[in-house]
Amino acid sequence: MNRNKLLLILIIAAIVGVFLGFDGHKLLTLENLQTHQASIGQWIDQNLVLAVGGYAAIYVVVTALSLPGAAIMTLAGGAFFGNLYGLAAVSIASTIGASLAFLVARFLMRDTLRRRYGETVAKMDRGIEKDGAFYLATLRLVPVFPFFLINLAMGLTAMKLRTYALVSWIAMLPGTFVYVNAGTQLGQIQSTGDIVSADLLLSFALLGLFPLIAKFVVGFIRSRKVYAGWQKPEHFDYNLLVIGGGSAGLVSAYIAAAVKAKVALIEKHKMGGDCLNTGCVPSKALIRSAKAADTLRHANRYGLESVPVKGSFKNIMNRVKDVIAKVEPHDSPERYRKLGVDCIAGEASFVSPWELEVRHNDGRTERLTARSIVVATGGKPAVPPITGLKDMQPLTSDNLWELEEQPERLLVLGGGPIGSELAHAFARLGSKVTQVEMGERLLAKEDEDVSELVLKQFQADGVDVRLKHSAAEFRIEEGEKVAYCEHEGERVRIPFDQVLVAVGRAANTAGLNLDRIGVDTLPNGTVPVEEDMSLRYPNVFACGDVAGPYQFTHAAAHQAWYAAVNGLFGQFKRFKVDYRVMPWVTFTSPEVARVGLSEAEAKAQGVAYEVTRYGLDDLDRAIAESEDHGFIKVLTPPGKDKILGAVVVGSHAGEILAEFTLAMKHGLGLNKILGTIHPYPTWNESAKYAAGEWKRAHAPEGILKLLEKLHGWRRGKNTNTPRSIYAPD
Ligand SMILES: Cc1cc2nc3c(=O)[nH]c(=O)nc-3n(C[C@H](O)[C@H](O)[C@H](O)COP(=O)(O)OP(=O)(O)OC[C@H]3O[C@@H](n4cnc5c(N)ncnc54)[C@H](O)[C@@H]3O)c2cc1C
């Protein structure tokens, strides 16, 4: 604890001590007030300014330090200063006192809470930012919540002092008035319980509901306001229209059909979107071929003869196409039609919040209406405006799969997941790969130790990784393609045959006519969604890459559930999207799989954590497969087994991670993983061993020492000196 905090606590303790020591709480009683009313009144008449100042100062201290007696002080305000001045003095003094209590709680506790429960505090802050004023007003009006608790609790949130003081002042006025008014009739009060009758308490409770009702009405008016100027159709063709047949669109349409809604899915290109046609599926197929090449090249690790790998790139790419074709039926229009979805081939654009224009692939156009619309138009690779880059006919994840010849020298721009997966795969397939990354490391979203391990493997597999290199210009020099990069003030020349651009993705919003319905995009190109996945209209939703913030197939599917369910049933109940346990995997070798917080994120969010590591070089299965490298790192709160985050780096990392993801999602700690039987020898045993490492580090040393003594005593000996019981010849 820092010195200022300690000092403040000592000052508060001293004032409270003096107050109680001098029986301040006994002075502030109804009887005392009634007995001395006349004499105090006389003194006040002669010393009005001093009396008002002194009264206000005592009131501030009583409320700021949450001392007992605020109710009596309020009655005194009415008794000595009358209704008007009493109300003014009390309401100002009580607001100042409440604000001081709020500030003291914030100063003493908020940082500690943020450090310990960063995620929960951040969530609470988001709620307070949105609706804090309504909550505070309700708490102030409903008489069951003690004011001193409200002051302290609100101080722990991120509410602005200004908002706190203003809302408190307004919402405390009715209650203050009742007490001040009662104070003007002080002689007739037998006990403070007389002041507020049951009827009055009920009225306050009803008044307390007012902010909540106001919040609902404001929300309702706001939601109606966005539709001003639009004519809502009387009838609709569909319950739900979905734009885009990728992961997000398919899941939205599937859910709608499953609950018997009339739904149409409009896709302008290929069903399955990026994941099936140009993303997850082809990349994983290519990576598998690359892994096979690597195994052949290093067959000697398994007692076989290593062979020079002579792959036919054409055959590899044909295999990739075969894999796509095999998965394709899952996402095909035929399957979705059977499920009850109208699949429409065409491009959709907005006419109104309920109406789309569809330009069919044969040139026809038609207009379709629906109660709700889901935008699931995905994203595309971003190609930065670097001089000369376009003239290189750059490869991207969109056109890469049409490649017929393997590039001999491949330059990959980007050290994120897509750039890294593809750079590594091409290197293992025999291309001479140079990977250029502007930042200081590969996979910058992961912790440094993760990036380090990936970098080492890339270098071992021949990828020429150039960190802190920023591509500045592309040229053709004597018939050869050349990139110039800026690196620590120098210009570095990199000749190449093909360049693959993987520096990020841009949301697909062009052609949707979003401006026609007044929806702007965010600076990063995605559309702004609320927590229920709606856009500015409560009946128009977005999900998947077009909405962000994640760019994964499973994230798209997750969001799609919220978009479809809120789109169909939002009038009755709206669900808020929950991203708390979002896992992801980067399919490099070693694989990198993560869920929850990384160390860097925990530090940035001020979350207290401890790290448990388990090296996969210890795992029997990994050793048996000559893949004994990598690690598991689990973050837990100090002293607790709750999982804050886990990262697995190594073979089968994605599969191993599933166990941590399940545990996090359902609130199971490391003790539960440790207490679960894992078959031997599996990769997933590593999760149990990681949990074992945590347990070992938290062994109850004191109890173990006692046990050691107990066992010694039971053996009749009190020494535990180890002796060698086996000595090899
Ligand atoms: C190389 C690569 C590898 C990847 N690997 C993985 C991985 O291993 N795991 C993972 O989880 N994610 C991976 N991803 C990311 C994943 O592919 C995306 O997150 C996912 O496809 C997003 O789905 P979506 O439905 O939002 O968009 P998309 O799949 O892009 O679908 C959007 C669809 O909307 C259509 N469309 C656009 N505009 C209109 C319009 N106006 N009218 C009608 N149709 C329209 C498009 O044609 C497209 O078919 C990878 C991506 C790439 C590029």
PDB file of C-alpha atoms in Angstrom, residues 8 155 237 291 319 323 329 341 380 393 471 478 485 522 553 683 706-707:
ATOM      1  CA  LEU A   8      -5.614   8.811   4.378  1.00  0.00           C
ATOM      2  CA  GLY A 155     -16.603   4.887  -6.061  1.00  0.00           C
ATOM      3  CA  ASP A 237     -41.582 -11.868 -47.834  1.00  0.00           C
ATOM      4  CA  LYS A 291       3.910 -31.461 -43.184  1.00  0.00           C
ATOM      5  CA  ARG A 319      -5.335 -32.216 -53.798  1.00  0.00           C
ATOM      6  CA  VAL A 323     -10.360 -31.330 -50.341  1.00  0.00           C
ATOM      7  CA  PRO A 329     -21.535 -30.402 -49.977  1.00  0.00           C
ATOM      8  CA  VAL A 341     -33.456 -22.103 -46.761  1.00  0.00           C
ATOM      9  CA  LYS A 380     -11.092  -9.711 -48.292  1.00  0.00           C
ATOM     10  CA  GLN A 393       0.489  -9.062 -59.699  1.00  0.00           C
ATOM     11  CA  ALA A 471       8.200  -2.971 -47.554  1.00  0.00           C
ATOM     12  CA  GLU A 478      16.834  -6.214 -65.285  1.00  0.00           C
ATOM     13  CA  CYS A 485      12.380  -2.589 -47.461  1.00  0.00           C
ATOM     14  CA  LEU A 522     -15.659   2.189 -38.461  1.00  0.00           C
ATOM     15  CA  THR A 553     -14.851 -19.141 -38.644  1.00  0.00           C
ATOM     16  CA  TRP A 683      -1.309 -35.517 -26.239  1.00  0.00           C
ATOM     17  CA  LEU A 706       3.758 -32.287   9.678  1.00  0.00           C
ATOM     18  CA  LEU A 707       2.999 -35.433   7.694  1.00  0.00           C
TER      19      LEU A 707
END
